[in-house]
Amino acid sequence: MAVIATCLLSTRLGWSEPPDDDYQQALAYEQTPDMPRAEFWYRKAADAGSLDAQLRLAKLYREGLKLSQNDERAAHYYRMAAEQGNAVAEYKLGTMYYGGHGVEQDNQQAVTWFGLAARQGLPQAVQALTIMRHNGHCCTPPTRLSALPMPSTAALTP
């Protein structure tokens, strides 16, 4: 009875399910596979701040395996996760800027996002910066991890 009262009260007051519950709901629908419903619940969880949902949606949109490929949406969700400090999302967003996938090609943005991921020790990001430098698309070679570029606050805003 208390559970029903809590559900009714939360609905009446506009409370929503925690993002992790929405993410679990999305996972369940993805397994059925009911991808329209899974996408709905992933988006709800991602917009509520679920890092797992943001990363899953970005991957699904980028790869186009279970959802239609949509690089703009992939970049959007990678950005959401990257702004939470997720190194993998920072790296993936950097690759999208470097290649111009879903975003306007921008080497400086790529360096910014690769740099953030590299500072967290992600080897792929360090390698990406090395490749950019080798191709003449970036900065002088960092001799230590602490020498990697540190983005300005303005570079982090959408």
Coordinates of C-alpha atoms in Angstrom, one line a residue:
M1 CA 0.0 0.0 0.0
A2 CA 2.9 2.4 0.8
V3 CA 4.5 1.7 -2.5
I4 CA 1.3 2.6 -4.4
A5 CA 0.9 5.8 -2.3
T6 CA 4.5 6.8 -3.1
C7 CA 4.0 6.1 -6.8
L8 CA 0.8 8.2 -6.9
L9 CA 2.4 11.0 -4.9
S10 CA 5.5 11.0 -7.1
T11 CA 3.3 11.2 -10.2
R12 CA 1.2 14.0 -8.8
L13 CA 4.3 16.0 -7.7
G14 CA 6.0 15.5 -11.0
W15 CA 8.8 13.3 -9.7
S16 CA 10.3 11.0 -12.1
E17 CA 12.0 7.7 -11.9
P18 CA 15.8 7.8 -11.1
P19 CA 17.8 7.8 -14.4
D20 CA 19.3 4.4 -13.5
D21 CA 15.8 2.9 -13.3
D22 CA 15.1 4.4 -16.8
Y23 CA 18.4 2.9 -18.0
Q24 CA 17.5 -0.5 -16.7
Q25 CA 14.1 -0.2 -18.4
A26 CA 15.9 0.6 -21.7
L27 CA 18.2 -2.4 -21.4
A28 CA 15.2 -4.7 -20.9
Y29 CA 13.5 -3.3 -24.0
E30 CA 16.7 -3.6 -26.0
Q31 CA 16.9 -7.3 -25.1
T32 CA 13.3 -8.0 -26.3
P33 CA 14.2 -6.3 -28.9
D34 CA 11.9 -3.4 -28.9
M35 CA 14.3 -0.6 -30.0
P36 CA 11.7 2.2 -30.2
R37 CA 10.9 1.7 -26.6
A38 CA 14.5 1.1 -25.7
E39 CA 15.5 4.4 -27.4
F40 CA 12.8 6.2 -25.5
W41 CA 14.0 5.0 -22.2
Y42 CA 17.7 5.5 -23.0
R43 CA 16.9 9.1 -24.0
K44 CA 14.9 9.7 -20.9
A45 CA 17.7 8.4 -18.7
A46 CA 20.4 10.2 -20.7
D47 CA 18.6 13.5 -20.5
A48 CA 18.3 13.0 -16.7
G49 CA 22.0 12.6 -16.4
S50 CA 22.7 8.8 -16.7
L51 CA 26.2 8.4 -17.9
D52 CA 25.6 4.8 -18.9
A53 CA 22.6 5.8 -21.0
Q54 CA 24.5 8.6 -22.7
L55 CA 27.3 6.3 -23.6
R56 CA 25.0 3.5 -24.8
L57 CA 22.9 5.9 -27.0
A58 CA 26.0 7.5 -28.4
K59 CA 27.4 4.1 -29.4
L60 CA 24.1 2.9 -30.9
Y61 CA 23.7 6.0 -33.0
R62 CA 27.4 6.0 -34.0
E63 CA 27.5 2.4 -35.1
G64 CA 24.0 2.2 -36.5
L65 CA 23.6 -1.4 -35.5
K66 CA 20.2 -1.3 -33.6
L67 CA 19.3 2.3 -34.3
S68 CA 19.7 4.2 -37.5
Q69 CA 23.1 5.7 -37.7
N70 CA 23.0 9.3 -36.7
D71 CA 26.4 11.0 -36.1
E72 CA 24.8 14.2 -34.9
R73 CA 22.9 12.4 -32.1
A74 CA 26.0 10.3 -31.3
A75 CA 28.1 13.5 -30.9
H76 CA 25.3 15.0 -28.7
Y77 CA 25.3 12.1 -26.3
Y78 CA 29.1 11.8 -26.3
R79 CA 29.3 15.5 -25.4
M80 CA 26.9 14.9 -22.5
A81 CA 29.0 12.1 -21.2
A82 CA 32.3 14.0 -21.9
E83 CA 31.0 17.0 -20.0
Q84 CA 30.6 14.7 -17.0
G85 CA 34.3 13.9 -17.3
N86 CA 34.1 10.4 -18.9
A87 CA 37.5 9.8 -20.6
V88 CA 36.1 7.4 -23.2
A89 CA 33.4 9.9 -24.2
E90 CA 36.0 12.7 -24.4
Y91 CA 38.1 10.6 -26.7
K92 CA 35.2 9.6 -28.9
L93 CA 34.0 13.2 -29.1
G94 CA 37.6 14.1 -30.1
T95 CA 37.5 11.5 -32.9
M96 CA 34.2 13.0 -34.2
Y97 CA 35.7 16.5 -34.3
Y98 CA 38.9 15.2 -35.9
G99 CA 37.0 13.4 -38.7
G100 CA 34.1 15.9 -38.9
H101 CA 31.5 13.2 -38.1
G102 CA 28.3 14.7 -36.7
V103 CA 30.0 18.0 -36.0
E104 CA 32.0 20.5 -38.0
Q105 CA 35.5 19.3 -38.5
D106 CA 37.6 21.2 -35.9
N107 CA 41.2 20.2 -35.0
Q108 CA 41.3 22.5 -32.0
Q109 CA 38.2 20.9 -30.5
A110 CA 39.7 17.5 -31.2
V111 CA 42.9 18.4 -29.4
T112 CA 40.8 19.8 -26.5
W113 CA 38.8 16.6 -26.0
F114 CA 41.8 14.2 -26.7
G115 CA 43.8 16.3 -24.2
L116 CA 41.2 15.8 -21.5
A117 CA 41.0 12.1 -22.1
A118 CA 44.8 11.8 -22.2
R119 CA 45.1 13.6 -18.9
Q120 CA 43.0 10.8 -17.4
G121 CA 45.5 8.3 -18.8
L122 CA 43.5 7.0 -21.8
P123 CA 46.2 5.6 -24.1
Q124 CA 44.1 6.0 -27.3
A125 CA 43.8 9.7 -26.6
V126 CA 47.6 10.1 -26.2
Q127 CA 48.0 8.2 -29.5
A128 CA 45.5 10.4 -31.2
L129 CA 47.4 13.5 -30.1
T130 CA 50.6 11.9 -31.4
I131 CA 49.0 11.2 -34.8
M132 CA 47.6 14.7 -35.0
R133 CA 51.0 16.1 -34.3
H134 CA 52.7 13.8 -36.8
N135 CA 50.2 14.9 -39.5
G136 CA 50.8 18.6 -38.7
H137 CA 47.3 19.1 -37.2
C138 CA 48.3 20.0 -33.7
C139 CA 50.7 21.2 -31.1
T140 CA 54.3 20.6 -30.3
P141 CA 55.0 17.1 -28.9
P142 CA 54.2 16.8 -25.2
T143 CA 57.2 15.3 -23.4
R144 CA 55.1 14.4 -20.3
L145 CA 51.4 13.8 -19.7
S146 CA 51.2 17.0 -17.7
A147 CA 52.4 18.9 -20.8
L148 CA 49.2 18.0 -22.7
P149 CA 47.0 21.0 -23.7
M150 CA 44.5 22.2 -21.0
P151 CA 41.4 23.5 -22.6
S152 CA 39.8 26.8 -21.5
T153 CA 36.4 26.8 -19.9
A154 CA 35.0 28.4 -23.1
A155 CA 36.1 25.3 -25.1
L156 CA 33.9 23.1 -22.9
T157 CA 30.6 25.0 -23.7
P158 CA 28.5 23.6 -26.5

